PDB file of C-alpha atoms in Angstrom:
ATOM      1  CA  UNK N 360     -34.727 -25.528  -6.868  1.00 47.00           C
ATOM      2  CA  UNK N 361     -31.145 -25.357  -7.219  1.00 50.00           C
ATOM      3  CA  UNK N 362     -31.117 -21.871  -8.389  1.00 52.00           C
ATOM      4  CA  UNK N 363     -29.179 -20.465  -5.202  1.00 53.00           C
ATOM      5  CA  UNK N 364     -32.387 -18.497  -4.443  1.00 55.00           C
ATOM      6  CA  UNK N 365     -33.785 -18.296  -1.181  1.00 57.00           C
ATOM      7  CA  UNK N 366     -37.282 -19.341  -0.499  1.00 63.00           C
ATOM      8  CA  UNK N 367     -38.326 -15.747  -0.627  1.00 64.00           C
ATOM      9  CA  UNK N 368     -37.415 -15.611  -4.164  1.00 71.00           C
ATOM     10  CA  UNK N 369     -34.752 -12.718  -3.716  1.00 77.00           C
ATOM     11  CA  UNK N 370     -31.175 -13.531  -4.824  1.00 77.00           C
ATOM     12  CA  UNK N 371     -28.764 -14.088  -2.131  1.00 79.00           C
ATOM     13  CA  UNK N 372     -26.794 -11.029  -1.100  1.00 88.00           C
ATOM     14  CA  UNK N 373     -22.911 -10.651  -2.027  1.00 89.00           C
ATOM     15  CA  UNK N 374     -20.728  -8.119  -1.040  1.00 91.00           C
ATOM     16  CA  UNK N 375     -19.579  -5.834  -3.740  1.00 93.00           C
ATOM     17  CA  UNK N 376     -15.550  -6.031  -4.998  1.00 94.00           C
ATOM     18  CA  UNK N 377     -14.708  -2.452  -3.093  1.00 94.00           C
ATOM     19  CA  UNK N 378     -16.142  -3.928   0.281  1.00 95.00           C
ATOM     20  CA  UNK N 379     -14.084  -7.028  -0.123  1.00 95.00           C
ATOM     21  CA  UNK N 380     -10.950  -5.336  -0.987  1.00 94.00           C
ATOM     22  CA  UNK N 381     -11.605  -3.013   2.221  1.00 94.00           C
ATOM     23  CA  UNK N 382     -12.278  -6.035   3.894  1.00 96.00           C
ATOM     24  CA  UNK N 383      -9.022  -7.929   2.926  1.00 96.00           C
ATOM     25  CA  UNK N 384      -7.137  -4.793   3.062  1.00 94.00           C
ATOM     26  CA  UNK N 385      -8.259  -3.736   6.482  1.00 94.00           C
ATOM     27  CA  UNK N 386      -7.528  -7.371   7.870  1.00 96.00           C
ATOM     28  CA  UNK N 387      -3.931  -7.457   5.995  1.00 96.00           C
ATOM     29  CA  UNK N 388      -3.136  -4.060   7.723  1.00 94.00           C
ATOM     30  CA  UNK N 389      -3.921  -5.245  11.156  1.00 95.00           C
ATOM     31  CA  UNK N 390      -2.152  -8.638  10.663  1.00 96.00           C
ATOM     32  CA  UNK N 391       0.858  -6.819   9.329  1.00 95.00           C
ATOM     33  CA  UNK N 392       0.979  -4.148  12.266  1.00 95.00           C
ATOM     34  CA  UNK N 393       0.713  -7.089  14.751  1.00 96.00           C
ATOM     35  CA  UNK N 394       3.665  -8.963  12.918  1.00 96.00           C
ATOM     36  CA  UNK N 395       6.140  -6.072  12.600  1.00 95.00           C
ATOM     37  CA  UNK N 396       5.670  -5.422  16.694  1.00 95.00           C
ATOM     38  CA  UNK N 397       8.094  -7.915  17.270  1.00 93.00           C
ATOM     39  CA  UNK N 398      10.403  -5.703  15.362  1.00 95.00           C
ATOM     40  CA  UNK N 399       9.571  -2.829  17.391  1.00 94.00           C
ATOM     41  CA  UNK N 400       8.201  -1.094  14.199  1.00 94.00           C
ATOM     42  CA  UNK N 401       4.943   0.704  13.356  1.00 92.00           C
ATOM     43  CA  UNK N 402       3.638   0.237  10.051  1.00 92.00           C
ATOM     44  CA  UNK N 403       4.385   4.128   9.213  1.00 90.00           C
ATOM     45  CA  UNK N 404       7.873   3.416  10.033  1.00 93.00           C
ATOM     46  CA  UNK N 405       8.257   0.123   7.999  1.00 94.00           C
ATOM     47  CA  UNK N 406       6.706   2.016   4.935  1.00 92.00           C
ATOM     48  CA  UNK N 407       9.206   4.876   5.262  1.00 94.00           C
ATOM     49  CA  UNK N 408      12.102   2.533   5.691  1.00 95.00           C
ATOM     50  CA  UNK N 409      11.025   0.740   2.497  1.00 94.00           C
ATOM     51  CA  UNK N 410      10.486   4.268   0.656  1.00 94.00           C
ATOM     52  CA  UNK N 411      14.268   5.193   1.651  1.00 95.00           C
ATOM     53  CA  UNK N 412      15.676   1.681   0.677  1.00 96.00           C
ATOM     54  CA  UNK N 413      13.974   1.968  -2.897  1.00 93.00           C
ATOM     55  CA  UNK N 414      15.282   5.399  -3.366  1.00 93.00           C
ATOM     56  CA  UNK N 415      18.057   6.271  -1.333  1.00 95.00           C
ATOM     57  CA  UNK N 416      19.366   9.650  -1.016  1.00 93.00           C
ATOM     58  CA  UNK N 417      16.032  11.520  -1.460  1.00 92.00           C
ATOM     59  CA  UNK N 418      15.405  14.834   0.829  1.00 90.00           C
ATOM     60  CA  UNK N 419      13.118  14.803   3.579  1.00 90.00           C
ATOM     61  CA  UNK N 420      10.815  17.283   1.565  1.00 89.00           C
ATOM     62  CA  UNK N 421      10.737  14.876  -1.449  1.00 91.00           C
ATOM     63  CA  UNK N 422       9.561  11.972   0.617  1.00 92.00           C
ATOM     64  CA  UNK N 423       6.886  14.027   2.298  1.00 91.00           C
ATOM     65  CA  UNK N 424       5.731  15.064  -1.056  1.00 90.00           C
ATOM     66  CA  UNK N 425       5.576  11.501  -1.958  1.00 89.00           C
ATOM     67  CA  UNK N 426       3.751  10.347   1.182  1.00 88.00           C
ATOM     68  CA  UNK N 427       1.375  13.553   0.685  1.00 86.00           C
ATOM     69  CA  UNK N 428       2.232  14.806   4.292  1.00 86.00           C
ATOM     70  CA  UNK N 429       3.460  17.868   5.887  1.00 88.00           C
ATOM     71  CA  UNK N 430       7.481  17.602   6.216  1.00 85.00           C
ATOM     72  CA  UNK N 431       7.089  18.272  10.039  1.00 86.00           C
ATOM     73  CA  UNK N 432       5.026  15.157  10.298  1.00 87.00           C
ATOM     74  CA  UNK N 433       7.876  13.240   8.639  1.00 90.00           C
ATOM     75  CA  UNK N 434      10.486  14.500  10.821  1.00 92.00           C
ATOM     76  CA  UNK N 435       9.016  12.733  13.593  1.00 91.00           C
ATOM     77  CA  UNK N 436       9.091   9.282  12.203  1.00 91.00           C
ATOM     78  CA  UNK N 437      12.746  10.041  10.990  1.00 95.00           C
ATOM     79  CA  UNK N 438      14.003  11.094  14.232  1.00 95.00           C
ATOM     80  CA  UNK N 439      12.768   7.866  15.640  1.00 95.00           C
ATOM     81  CA  UNK N 440      14.550   5.855  13.117  1.00 97.00           C
ATOM     82  CA  UNK N 441      17.420   7.788  13.267  1.00 97.00           C
ATOM     83  CA  UNK N 442      17.783   7.273  17.280  1.00 97.00           C
ATOM     84  CA  UNK N 443      17.674   3.633  16.600  1.00 97.00           C
ATOM     85  CA  UNK N 444      20.577   3.963  13.991  1.00 97.00           C
ATOM     86  CA  UNK N 445      18.405   2.618  10.943  1.00 98.00           C
ATOM     87  CA  UNK N 446      18.549   5.765   9.032  1.00 97.00           C
ATOM     88  CA  UNK N 447      21.087   8.852   8.738  1.00 96.00           C
ATOM     89  CA  UNK N 448      20.645  12.323   7.200  1.00 94.00           C
ATOM     90  CA  UNK N 449      23.631  13.033   4.909  1.00 92.00           C
ATOM     91  CA  UNK N 450      24.174  16.614   3.794  1.00 87.00           C
ATOM     92  CA  UNK N 451      23.202  16.747   0.232  1.00 79.00           C
ATOM     93  CA  UNK N 452      26.101  17.901  -1.875  1.00 76.00           C
ATOM     94  CA  UNK N 453      24.256  19.585  -4.353  1.00 78.00           C
ATOM     95  CA  UNK N 454      22.073  21.437  -1.950  1.00 77.00           C
ATOM     96  CA  UNK N 455      23.429  21.980   1.618  1.00 78.00           C
ATOM     97  CA  UNK N 456      19.875  23.396   2.648  1.00 79.00           C
ATOM     98  CA  UNK N 457      18.476  19.623   2.469  1.00 80.00           C
ATOM     99  CA  UNK N 458      19.731  16.450   3.632  1.00 86.00           C
ATOM    100  CA  UNK N 459      19.546  13.113   1.871  1.00 92.00           C
ATOM    101  CA  UNK N 460      18.210  10.067   3.929  1.00 95.00           C
ATOM    102  CA  UNK N 461      19.941   6.812   3.604  1.00 97.00           C
ATOM    103  CA  UNK N 462      19.813   3.633   5.341  1.00 97.00           C
ATOM    104  CA  UNK N 463      22.376   2.750   7.653  1.00 98.00           C
ATOM    105  CA  UNK N 464      24.293  -0.850   7.720  1.00 97.00           C
ATOM    106  CA  UNK N 465      22.278  -1.644  10.550  1.00 97.00           C
ATOM    107  CA  UNK N 466      19.268  -0.147   8.590  1.00 97.00           C
ATOM    108  CA  UNK N 467      20.062  -2.366   5.687  1.00 97.00           C
ATOM    109  CA  UNK N 468      20.197  -5.545   7.943  1.00 96.00           C
ATOM    110  CA  UNK N 469      16.959  -4.560   9.644  1.00 96.00           C
ATOM    111  CA  UNK N 470      15.336  -4.369   6.048  1.00 96.00           C
ATOM    112  CA  UNK N 471      16.357  -7.870   5.270  1.00 96.00           C
ATOM    113  CA  UNK N 472      14.677  -9.026   8.630  1.00 96.00           C
ATOM    114  CA  UNK N 473      11.559  -6.834   7.569  1.00 96.00           C
ATOM    115  CA  UNK N 474      11.396  -8.417   3.899  1.00 95.00           C
ATOM    116  CA  UNK N 475      11.385 -11.779   5.796  1.00 96.00           C
ATOM    117  CA  UNK N 476       8.413 -10.937   7.978  1.00 97.00           C
ATOM    118  CA  UNK N 477       6.777  -9.328   4.981  1.00 96.00           C
ATOM    119  CA  UNK N 478       7.111 -12.504   2.660  1.00 96.00           C
ATOM    120  CA  UNK N 479       5.498 -14.527   5.649  1.00 97.00           C
ATOM    121  CA  UNK N 480       2.848 -11.948   5.615  1.00 97.00           C
ATOM    122  CA  UNK N 481       2.368 -12.330   1.718  1.00 96.00           C
ATOM    123  CA  UNK N 482       2.310 -15.744   1.906  1.00 97.00           C
ATOM    124  CA  UNK N 483      -0.480 -15.791   4.863  1.00 97.00           C
ATOM    125  CA  UNK N 484      -2.518 -13.355   3.200  1.00 97.00           C
ATOM    126  CA  UNK N 485      -2.091 -15.221  -0.328  1.00 97.00           C
ATOM    127  CA  UNK N 486      -3.025 -18.440   1.038  1.00 96.00           C
ATOM    128  CA  UNK N 487      -5.431 -20.518  -1.200  1.00 95.00           C
ATOM    129  CA  UNK N 488      -4.425 -18.856  -4.375  1.00 97.00           C
ATOM    130  CA  UNK N 489      -1.845 -20.738  -6.789  1.00 97.00           C
ATOM    131  CA  UNK N 490       1.225 -18.993  -8.355  1.00 96.00           C
ATOM    132  CA  UNK N 491      -0.933 -17.818 -11.418  1.00 98.00           C
ATOM    133  CA  UNK N 492      -3.831 -16.549  -9.135  1.00 98.00           C
ATOM    134  CA  UNK N 493      -1.466 -14.636  -7.104  1.00 97.00           C
ATOM    135  CA  UNK N 494       0.075 -12.629 -10.386  1.00 97.00           C
ATOM    136  CA  UNK N 495      -3.323 -12.305 -11.754  1.00 98.00           C
ATOM    137  CA  UNK N 496      -4.560 -10.497  -8.474  1.00 97.00           C
ATOM    138  CA  UNK N 497      -1.348  -8.423  -8.205  1.00 96.00           C
ATOM    139  CA  UNK N 498      -1.583  -7.407 -11.762  1.00 96.00           C
ATOM    140  CA  UNK N 499      -5.397  -6.516 -11.106  1.00 96.00           C
ATOM    141  CA  UNK N 500      -4.691  -4.574  -7.871  1.00 95.00           C
ATOM    142  CA  UNK N 501      -1.949  -2.784  -9.505  1.00 95.00           C
ATOM    143  CA  UNK N 502      -4.350  -1.566 -12.372  1.00 95.00           C
ATOM    144  CA  UNK N 503      -7.046  -0.510  -9.884  1.00 94.00           C
ATOM    145  CA  UNK N 504      -4.150   1.450  -7.893  1.00 92.00           C
ATOM    146  CA  UNK N 505      -3.067   3.288 -11.192  1.00 93.00           C
ATOM    147  CA  UNK N 506      -6.556   3.861 -12.073  1.00 94.00           C
ATOM    148  CA  UNK N 507      -7.398   5.509  -8.622  1.00 91.00           C
ATOM    149  CA  UNK N 508      -4.229   7.570  -9.032  1.00 89.00           C
ATOM    150  CA  UNK N 509      -2.562   6.041  -6.148  1.00 88.00           C
ATOM    151  CA  UNK N 510       1.179   6.196  -5.671  1.00 86.00           C
ATOM    152  CA  UNK N 511       3.199   3.049  -5.874  1.00 84.00           C
ATOM    153  CA  UNK N 512       4.472   1.626  -2.476  1.00 84.00           C
ATOM    154  CA  UNK N 513       2.457   4.397  -0.569  1.00 86.00           C
ATOM    155  CA  UNK N 514      -0.349   3.465   1.539  1.00 82.00           C
ATOM    156  CA  UNK N 515      -2.982   6.083   1.522  1.00 76.00           C
ATOM    157  CA  UNK N 516      -3.336   6.334   5.194  1.00 75.00           C
ATOM    158  CA  UNK N 517      -0.099   8.739   5.234  1.00 76.00           C
ATOM    159  CA  UNK N 518      -2.397  11.271   4.163  1.00 71.00           C
ATOM    160  CA  UNK N 519      -4.818  10.986   7.048  1.00 60.00           C
ATOM    161  CA  UNK N 520      -4.115  13.089  10.072  1.00 55.00           C
ATOM    162  CA  UNK N 521      -2.060  11.435  12.735  1.00 53.00           C
ATOM    163  CA  UNK N 522      -4.401   9.488  15.421  1.00 55.00           C
ATOM    164  CA  UNK N 523      -3.172  10.925  18.900  1.00 52.00           C
ATOM    165  CA  UNK N 524      -3.948  10.238  22.302  1.00 45.00           C
ATOM    166  CA  UNK N 525      -3.059  13.398  24.500  1.00 46.00           C
ATOM    167  CA  UNK N 526      -0.590  12.405  26.974  1.00 46.00           C
ATOM    168  CA  UNK N 527      -0.248   8.539  25.975  1.00 43.00           C
ATOM    169  CA  UNK N 528       3.034   9.395  23.864  1.00 45.00           C
ATOM    170  CA  UNK N 529       1.615   8.025  21.013  1.00 46.00           C
ATOM    171  CA  UNK N 530       2.196  11.287  18.910  1.00 47.00           C
ATOM    172  CA  UNK N 531       3.257   9.241  15.901  1.00 45.00           C
ATOM    173  CA  UNK N 532       1.398   8.460  12.954  1.00 43.00           C
ATOM    174  CA  UNK N 533      -0.973   5.319  13.462  1.00 42.00           C
ATOM    175  CA  UNK N 534      -0.881   4.476   9.519  1.00 43.00           C
ATOM    176  CA  UNK N 535      -1.015   0.935   7.924  1.00 41.00           C
ATOM    177  CA  UNK N 536       1.797  -0.127   5.469  1.00 40.00           C
ATOM    178  CA  UNK N 537       1.706  -3.518   3.740  1.00 39.00           C
TER     179      UNK N 537
END
């Protein structure tokens, strides 16, 4: 009695850590995607904006390499963000064949809105953890990500083929970025 063992004698089953990471990750990604719909943004677009904000002036080829996707797939994302006035392609003064990507002023303002949404999302996902526990969780997750060879700030979903429904007009990647 009091051992936590069911009457059948076997210990209670617990999901493994990998399952729990996947469960929380899928939940967080779905909630983030829902939150940024209000900004008329997809997770893939949010992740791309973040990369451009973190390292302005990168070429499309460099960003495609970082994301692990073909440059042709990236062009669709950039075209949409450029049409919205959030990013701009500038001639690279060092190599005129490449364009350097930058946020516009509107894009920088938009990133502040996205940061507010991201902070609220982080708060909701980490509810129940105190400041020290959040820092410990972050450190542990960073260590796991590095050990798995994941690129900082890049969701591995970019490396998956885009999900499309023919004729539905959703030819953009459905990657999740949190």
